[in-house]
Amino acid sequence: MQDSMKQSLGKEIASNSIMEHRQRNWKRLLKQHKQLLLPSACDALTGKLIQQAGFPAYQIGGFALDGMRFGFPDMDVTRLGEKSAAVRDIVHASDLPVLVDCDDGYGDEKNVVHTVHTYDDLGVSAIFMEDQKSPKKCGHMGGKEVVEPLVMVNKLRAAQSARRSREKLFILARTDGLAVNGLKDAINRAELYLKTGADGIYIEGPESVQQLRAIGKEFKGEPLAVTILENGGKTPWVSPEEMYAMGFSMILYPTTLLFRQSRAVLRGLEDLKAGRPMPKQESVSMLEFEKIVDIAYWKSIEQKAVPLGERVRQAVNNLVKKIA
C-alpha cells in the first residue's frame, strides 16, 4: 500500500513539475530574452524539433495547425474542440513555453472563459485572441471584418477573469483593424486593448516597413508582436535585429516550417513516383530520427522493467517460503 501511495505521489509531483515548467512566466521570458522568435509547431514532432534546435519558446498558430493537422485553410473550419486536442499533443511533446492562437475566442464571453480554462489547464504559457468578426480567417487573407472595439474589450475582460493566475497566463490582444479600417484605427484599438488590461499587443498585417516603424514607435516598451508570414504574406521580411530596434519583442513565423515541410513531402512523393531512391542529404537517418524521438529514454524504461519470467519466479519463491 505504501509503495502504491509513493508511486501516486511521485506521479503527482512530476505532473505538477511539468505543469509549472510549461507555465513559465511569459513576461519574465521576454525580459530574459528581449525578443522571442516564435516558429509555429503544427504537430508534436515539430514541437520536439523546435526545442532541440535551441529555441526558448514557440507558438501553435491556427494557419499551420489547420493546414498540417486537418488539411484545411485557416478559415474558421475547426474550433476549440479539435484545436485543443491537437494543442494537447504538441504541448506534451515539448517542455518549452508556448503561445497558442485562440482565434476570436470561439464565441461570446462564456466561450472565451471556457477557452482560457482549457488552455490554462493544459499548461499553456500565453494566448492571443483577435478582434475579427466570425467566421474569422487568416490575418493575411482578404475579406476580413472586425467587431466593434467594445466587443473585444468584453472578451478581454472575460479572459482576464478566467485565468488561474496573471503571472502564469499571458494574454496578447491582436487587432486585425489595419486591413479593414487602416493603421490609425488599428493603433486606436490596440491602445484601448492595452488599457483594458491586455498584457501585450499584436497588430496584424502591416504592409510596409513604414507601417512597422509607426507601430513600433507608438508602442515602444510594450510587449509587441507581429507576424511574418513568409512566402506569401502581406508583411515584408525584416531581420529580427531591425524588428527589435523598431520595438517588436515577439515575431511569429506561422508558415516558415509548414511551407518547407510541404515542399519536402512533395519532393519525396515525386521521387517515389519516379522510382528514385531517397537522397541521403535530404533526409535524416534512422539513428538520427530515433534520437529526435527520444528512443534512449524509452529503452531505459524497458530495461528497468522486471521481465515477466523473473516476476513469476519471484512469486513462486515467495509462495514456497510462506508454505515452509
Tab-separated table of C-alpha atoms in Angstrom:
chain	number	residue	atom	x	y	z
A	1	MET	CA	0.000	0.000	0.000
A	2	GLN	CA	2.836	2.374	0.944
A	3	ASP	CA	4.623	1.689	-2.366
A	4	SER	CA	1.388	2.428	-4.229
A	5	MET	CA	0.956	5.713	-2.353
A	6	LYS	CA	4.579	6.680	-3.039
A	7	GLN	CA	4.144	5.974	-6.765
A	8	SER	CA	0.936	8.009	-6.865
A	9	LEU	CA	2.580	10.912	-5.023
A	10	GLY	CA	5.585	10.721	-7.329
A	11	LYS	CA	3.356	10.934	-10.394
A	12	GLU	CA	1.514	13.912	-8.917
A	13	ILE	CA	4.769	15.740	-8.132
A	14	ALA	CA	6.119	15.005	-11.618
A	15	SER	CA	2.877	16.205	-13.205
A	16	ASN	CA	2.911	19.426	-11.184
A	17	SER	CA	6.574	19.964	-12.054
A	18	ILE	CA	5.859	19.631	-15.774
A	19	MET	CA	2.846	21.940	-15.479
A	20	GLU	CA	4.881	24.598	-13.672
A	21	HIS	CA	7.606	24.358	-16.310
A	22	ARG	CA	5.133	24.804	-19.135
A	23	GLN	CA	3.507	27.746	-17.407
A	24	ARG	CA	6.687	29.780	-17.243
A	25	ASN	CA	6.071	33.465	-16.735
A	26	TRP	CA	5.946	34.901	-20.279
A	27	LYS	CA	6.794	38.410	-19.064
A	28	ARG	CA	9.908	37.082	-17.356
A	29	LEU	CA	10.755	35.170	-20.528
A	30	LEU	CA	10.504	38.369	-22.591
A	31	LYS	CA	12.702	40.216	-20.123
A	32	GLN	CA	15.263	37.405	-20.196
A	33	HIS	CA	15.458	37.095	-23.998
A	34	LYS	CA	14.493	40.638	-25.045
A	35	GLN	CA	12.991	39.221	-28.255
A	36	LEU	CA	11.280	35.908	-28.976
A	37	LEU	CA	11.372	34.353	-32.455
A	38	LEU	CA	8.374	32.026	-32.499
A	39	PRO	CA	8.219	29.285	-35.153
A	40	SER	CA	4.864	27.540	-35.383
A	41	ALA	CA	4.582	23.886	-34.384
A	42	CYS	CA	1.925	22.144	-36.436
A	43	ASP	CA	2.390	18.734	-34.785
A	44	ALA	CA	4.186	17.060	-31.867
A	45	LEU	CA	7.293	16.147	-33.877
A	46	THR	CA	7.756	19.755	-34.964
A	47	GLY	CA	7.404	20.839	-31.340
A	48	LYS	CA	10.242	18.461	-30.396
A	49	LEU	CA	12.427	19.701	-33.234
A	50	ILE	CA	11.912	23.352	-32.233
A	51	GLN	CA	13.038	22.543	-28.707
A	52	GLN	CA	16.044	20.531	-29.899
A	53	ALA	CA	17.039	23.409	-32.210
A	54	GLY	CA	17.510	25.603	-29.128
A	55	PHE	CA	14.554	27.984	-29.308
A	56	PRO	CA	13.435	29.246	-25.863
A	57	ALA	CA	9.719	29.243	-26.812
A	58	TYR	CA	7.384	28.621	-29.742
A	59	GLN	CA	3.839	29.147	-30.929
A	60	ILE	CA	0.950	26.961	-32.035
A	61	GLY	CA	-0.761	29.009	-34.735
A	62	GLY	CA	-4.058	28.345	-36.451
A	63	PHE	CA	-2.692	28.585	-40.002
A	64	ALA	CA	-0.129	25.800	-39.540
A	65	LEU	CA	-2.345	23.683	-37.297
A	66	ASP	CA	-5.313	23.757	-39.677
A	67	GLY	CA	-3.078	23.037	-42.644
A	68	MET	CA	-0.958	20.200	-41.244
A	69	ARG	CA	-3.316	18.528	-38.776
A	70	PHE	CA	-6.580	18.807	-40.698
A	71	GLY	CA	-5.654	19.732	-44.287
A	72	PHE	CA	-7.846	22.860	-44.101
A	73	PRO	CA	-7.233	26.528	-44.915
A	74	ASP	CA	-7.244	28.913	-41.952
A	75	MET	CA	-10.888	29.923	-42.439
A	76	ASP	CA	-12.674	29.013	-39.184
A	77	VAL	CA	-13.387	25.425	-40.230
A	78	THR	CA	-12.093	23.982	-36.944
A	79	ARG	CA	-12.966	25.205	-33.461
A	80	LEU	CA	-11.785	24.822	-29.866
A	81	GLY	CA	-12.584	21.104	-29.544
A	82	GLU	CA	-10.426	19.975	-32.455
A	83	LYS	CA	-7.692	22.534	-31.889
A	84	SER	CA	-7.290	21.966	-28.153
A	85	ALA	CA	-6.861	18.217	-28.771
A	86	ALA	CA	-4.036	18.993	-31.194
A	87	VAL	CA	-2.505	21.507	-28.778
A	88	ARG	CA	-2.547	18.883	-26.020
A	89	ASP	CA	-0.476	16.500	-28.176
A	90	ILE	CA	2.064	19.168	-29.052
A	91	VAL	CA	2.392	20.534	-25.508
A	92	HIS	CA	3.119	17.044	-24.169
A	93	ALA	CA	5.918	16.629	-26.720
A	94	SER	CA	7.776	19.828	-25.815
A	95	ASP	CA	8.753	21.367	-22.480
A	96	LEU	CA	9.068	24.867	-23.935
A	97	PRO	CA	6.767	27.744	-23.013
A	98	VAL	CA	4.146	28.104	-25.742
A	99	LEU	CA	1.949	30.852	-27.194
A	100	VAL	CA	-1.358	29.476	-28.519
A	101	ASP	CA	-3.653	31.028	-31.121
A	102	CYS	CA	-7.196	31.306	-29.708
A	103	ASP	CA	-8.709	32.866	-32.847
A	104	ASP	CA	-11.680	35.030	-31.795
A	105	GLY	CA	-12.245	33.133	-28.528
A	106	TYR	CA	-14.754	30.842	-30.302
A	107	GLY	CA	-17.872	32.813	-29.443
A	108	ASP	CA	-19.069	35.208	-26.767
A	109	GLU	CA	-17.669	35.873	-23.289
A	110	LYS	CA	-18.650	32.495	-21.863
A	111	ASN	CA	-16.876	30.738	-24.756
A	112	VAL	CA	-13.809	32.872	-24.092
A	113	VAL	CA	-13.844	31.804	-20.432
A	114	HIS	CA	-14.081	28.145	-21.476
A	115	THR	CA	-11.201	28.621	-23.945
A	116	VAL	CA	-8.982	30.214	-21.292
A	117	HIS	CA	-9.788	27.454	-18.781
A	118	THR	CA	-8.981	24.804	-21.394
A	119	TYR	CA	-5.568	26.194	-22.296
A	120	ASP	CA	-4.706	27.259	-18.758
A	121	ASP	CA	-5.268	23.687	-17.586
A	122	LEU	CA	-3.008	22.373	-20.373
A	123	GLY	CA	-0.142	24.466	-19.058
A	124	VAL	CA	-0.072	26.949	-21.933
A	125	SER	CA	2.147	29.971	-21.186
A	126	ALA	CA	0.458	32.612	-23.357
A	127	ILE	CA	-2.523	33.017	-25.672
A	128	PHE	CA	-3.567	35.541	-28.267
A	129	MET	CA	-7.094	36.466	-29.273
A	130	GLU	CA	-8.167	38.652	-32.191
A	131	ASP	CA	-10.981	41.109	-32.898
A	132	GLN	CA	-12.150	39.583	-36.177
A	133	LYS	CA	-15.820	39.032	-36.834
A	134	SER	CA	-16.857	35.378	-37.188
A	135	PRO	CA	-16.219	33.480	-39.380
A	136	LYS	CA	-12.585	34.591	-38.997
A	137	LYS	CA	-9.758	33.780	-41.384
A	138	CYS	CA	-6.004	34.058	-41.704
A	139	GLY	CA	-4.931	37.605	-40.939
A	140	HIS	CA	-3.128	37.900	-44.278
A	141	MET	CA	-6.193	36.912	-46.333
A	142	GLY	CA	-8.609	39.407	-47.840
A	143	GLY	CA	-12.272	39.853	-46.943
A	144	LYS	CA	-11.835	40.155	-43.170
A	145	GLU	CA	-14.221	42.054	-40.929
A	146	VAL	CA	-13.684	43.261	-37.370
A	147	VAL	CA	-16.057	43.520	-34.445
A	148	GLU	CA	-16.798	46.749	-32.620
A	149	PRO	CA	-13.972	47.514	-30.163
A	150	LEU	CA	-16.292	47.130	-27.141
A	151	VAL	CA	-16.990	43.501	-28.149
A	152	MET	CA	-13.264	42.744	-27.961
A	153	VAL	CA	-12.953	44.684	-24.698
A	154	ASN	CA	-15.629	42.473	-23.125
A	155	LYS	CA	-13.864	39.340	-24.366
A	156	LEU	CA	-10.539	40.529	-22.948
A	157	ARG	CA	-12.143	41.232	-19.585
A	158	ALA	CA	-13.673	37.751	-19.613
A	159	ALA	CA	-10.298	36.218	-20.453
A	160	GLN	CA	-8.572	38.104	-17.637
A	161	SER	CA	-11.168	36.990	-15.097
A	162	ALA	CA	-10.925	33.354	-16.238
A	163	ARG	CA	-7.170	32.754	-15.932
A	164	ARG	CA	-5.951	30.982	-12.817
A	165	SER	CA	-3.068	33.401	-12.333
A	166	ARG	CA	-1.991	36.617	-14.036
A	167	GLU	CA	1.613	35.507	-13.659
A	168	LYS	CA	1.058	32.197	-15.443
A	169	LEU	CA	-1.067	33.088	-18.464
A	170	PHE	CA	-0.060	35.996	-20.665
A	171	ILE	CA	-2.891	37.474	-22.767
A	172	LEU	CA	-1.859	39.029	-26.064
A	173	ALA	CA	-4.577	41.085	-27.783
A	174	ARG	CA	-4.497	41.067	-31.570
A	175	THR	CA	-6.275	43.546	-33.815
A	176	ASP	CA	-6.980	42.982	-37.497
A	177	GLY	CA	-8.240	46.540	-37.874
A	178	LEU	CA	-5.358	47.664	-40.096
A	179	ALA	CA	-6.529	45.801	-43.214
A	180	VAL	CA	-10.171	46.761	-42.636
A	181	ASN	CA	-10.065	50.362	-41.398
A	182	GLY	CA	-6.448	51.484	-41.734
A	183	LEU	CA	-3.467	51.992	-39.455
A	184	LYS	CA	-4.996	54.717	-37.262
A	185	ASP	CA	-7.939	52.519	-36.320
A	186	ALA	CA	-5.626	49.587	-35.580
A	187	ILE	CA	-3.470	51.739	-33.289
A	188	ASN	CA	-6.543	53.132	-31.507
A	189	ARG	CA	-7.885	49.618	-30.961
A	190	ALA	CA	-4.515	48.413	-29.692
A	191	GLU	CA	-4.296	51.296	-27.202
A	192	LEU	CA	-7.802	50.504	-25.955
A	193	TYR	CA	-6.995	46.820	-25.517
A	194	LEU	CA	-3.875	47.664	-23.513
A	195	LYS	CA	-5.918	49.995	-21.280
A	196	THR	CA	-8.404	47.145	-20.811
A	197	GLY	CA	-5.605	45.053	-19.300
A	198	ALA	CA	-4.093	43.025	-22.133
A	199	ASP	CA	-0.513	42.037	-21.323
A	200	GLY	CA	0.728	42.777	-24.825
A	201	ILE	CA	-0.445	43.956	-28.232
A	202	TYR	CA	-0.300	42.442	-31.707
A	203	ILE	CA	-1.247	44.406	-34.829
A	204	GLU	CA	-1.764	42.030	-37.725
A	205	GLY	CA	-0.778	42.603	-41.327
A	206	PRO	CA	1.496	45.683	-41.628
A	207	GLU	CA	2.229	46.075	-45.336
A	208	SER	CA	5.422	48.135	-45.312
A	209	VAL	CA	8.483	48.991	-43.262
A	210	GLN	CA	6.961	52.436	-42.757
A	211	GLN	CA	3.892	50.921	-41.078
A	212	LEU	CA	6.094	48.671	-38.953
A	213	ARG	CA	8.090	51.696	-37.792
A	214	ALA	CA	4.925	53.636	-36.962
A	215	ILE	CA	3.547	50.744	-34.893
A	216	GLY	CA	6.871	50.165	-33.151
A	217	LYS	CA	7.191	53.871	-32.287
A	218	GLU	CA	3.638	54.032	-30.927
A	219	PHE	CA	4.064	51.011	-28.632
A	220	LYS	CA	7.770	51.223	-27.801
A	221	GLY	CA	8.384	49.487	-24.475
A	222	GLU	CA	5.175	47.439	-24.566
A	223	PRO	CA	5.242	43.688	-25.311
A	224	LEU	CA	4.646	43.944	-29.057
A	225	ALA	CA	4.081	41.130	-31.561
A	226	VAL	CA	3.868	40.869	-35.332
A	227	THR	CA	3.539	38.062	-37.875
A	228	ILE	CA	5.923	37.491	-40.746
A	229	LEU	CA	4.088	35.046	-42.994
A	230	GLU	CA	6.963	34.056	-45.264
A	231	ASN	CA	6.434	33.421	-48.982
A	232	GLY	CA	3.008	34.939	-49.397
A	233	GLY	CA	2.076	37.223	-46.516
A	234	LYS	CA	1.495	40.973	-46.513
A	235	THR	CA	4.235	41.912	-44.063
A	236	PRO	CA	7.729	42.267	-45.568
A	237	TRP	CA	10.560	40.143	-44.198
A	238	VAL	CA	12.720	42.257	-41.921
A	239	SER	CA	15.621	40.902	-39.887
A	240	PRO	CA	14.955	40.208	-36.192
A	241	GLU	CA	17.612	42.782	-35.240
A	242	GLU	CA	15.832	45.507	-37.216
A	243	MET	CA	12.464	44.466	-35.805
A	244	TYR	CA	13.825	44.646	-32.269
A	245	ALA	CA	15.224	48.127	-32.947
A	246	MET	CA	11.732	49.172	-34.075
A	247	GLY	CA	10.210	47.864	-30.835
A	248	PHE	CA	8.934	44.372	-31.677
A	249	SER	CA	9.625	41.811	-28.932
A	250	MET	CA	7.740	38.857	-30.448
A	251	ILE	CA	7.912	37.755	-34.092
A	252	LEU	CA	5.576	34.948	-35.163
A	253	TYR	CA	6.527	32.768	-38.140
A	254	PRO	CA	3.408	30.711	-38.993
A	255	THR	CA	4.428	29.415	-42.433
A	256	THR	CA	8.224	29.083	-42.331
A	257	LEU	CA	8.304	25.445	-41.228
A	258	LEU	CA	4.935	24.447	-42.719
A	259	PHE	CA	5.805	25.570	-46.253
A	260	ARG	CA	9.242	23.932	-46.135
A	261	GLN	CA	7.750	20.696	-44.800
A	262	SER	CA	5.154	20.715	-47.572
A	263	ARG	CA	7.808	21.199	-50.244
A	264	ALA	CA	9.927	18.362	-48.788
A	265	VAL	CA	6.923	15.998	-48.824
A	266	LEU	CA	6.103	16.910	-52.427
A	267	ARG	CA	9.721	16.257	-53.432
A	268	GLY	CA	9.660	12.892	-51.673
A	269	LEU	CA	6.442	11.888	-53.422
A	270	GLU	CA	7.857	12.872	-56.802
A	271	ASP	CA	10.919	10.673	-56.176
A	272	LEU	CA	8.788	7.721	-55.049
A	273	LYS	CA	6.522	8.037	-58.060
A	274	ALA	CA	9.522	8.169	-60.386
A	275	GLY	CA	11.182	5.161	-58.729
A	276	ARG	CA	14.132	7.157	-57.407
A	277	PRO	CA	15.802	6.368	-54.060
A	278	MET	CA	15.706	8.944	-51.271
A	279	PRO	CA	18.660	11.355	-51.431
A	280	LYS	CA	20.535	10.918	-48.143
A	281	GLN	CA	21.438	14.589	-47.974
A	282	GLU	CA	17.732	15.493	-47.976
A	283	SER	CA	16.710	13.330	-45.036
A	284	VAL	CA	17.697	12.302	-41.549
A	285	SER	CA	18.916	8.761	-40.953
A	286	MET	CA	17.190	6.101	-38.874
A	287	LEU	CA	19.585	6.741	-35.989
A	288	GLU	CA	19.078	10.498	-36.192
A	289	PHE	CA	15.314	10.102	-36.148
A	290	GLU	CA	15.423	7.724	-33.186
A	291	LYS	CA	17.429	10.335	-31.314
A	292	ILE	CA	14.858	13.023	-32.156
A	293	VAL	CA	12.009	10.943	-30.697
A	294	ASP	CA	13.973	10.056	-27.502
A	295	ILE	CA	14.443	6.340	-28.102
A	296	ALA	CA	17.132	6.182	-25.377
A	297	TYR	CA	14.604	7.355	-22.792
A	298	TRP	CA	12.033	4.724	-23.769
A	299	LYS	CA	14.677	1.974	-23.888
A	300	SER	CA	15.775	2.899	-20.368
A	301	ILE	CA	12.206	2.346	-19.168
A	302	GLU	CA	12.158	-1.076	-20.837
A	303	GLN	CA	15.455	-2.025	-19.217
A	304	LYS	CA	14.253	-1.035	-15.732
A	305	ALA	CA	11.179	-3.251	-16.019
A	306	VAL	CA	11.420	-6.688	-14.371
A	307	PRO	CA	10.875	-9.387	-17.047
A	308	LEU	CA	7.658	-11.392	-16.717
A	309	GLY	CA	9.554	-14.669	-16.209
A	310	GLU	CA	11.547	-13.146	-13.365
A	311	ARG	CA	8.366	-11.841	-11.716
A	312	VAL	CA	6.797	-15.321	-11.897
A	313	ARG	CA	9.926	-16.893	-10.395
A	314	GLN	CA	9.918	-14.396	-7.535
A	315	ALA	CA	6.230	-15.021	-6.859
A	316	VAL	CA	6.756	-18.810	-6.749
A	317	ASN	CA	9.738	-18.448	-4.367
A	318	ASN	CA	7.725	-16.196	-2.079
A	319	LEU	CA	4.866	-18.703	-2.049
A	320	VAL	CA	7.258	-21.581	-1.216
A	321	LYS	CA	8.723	-19.576	1.667
A	322	LYS	CA	5.256	-18.917	3.099
A	323	ILE	CA	4.304	-22.594	2.907
A	324	ALA	CA	7.592	-23.665	4.504
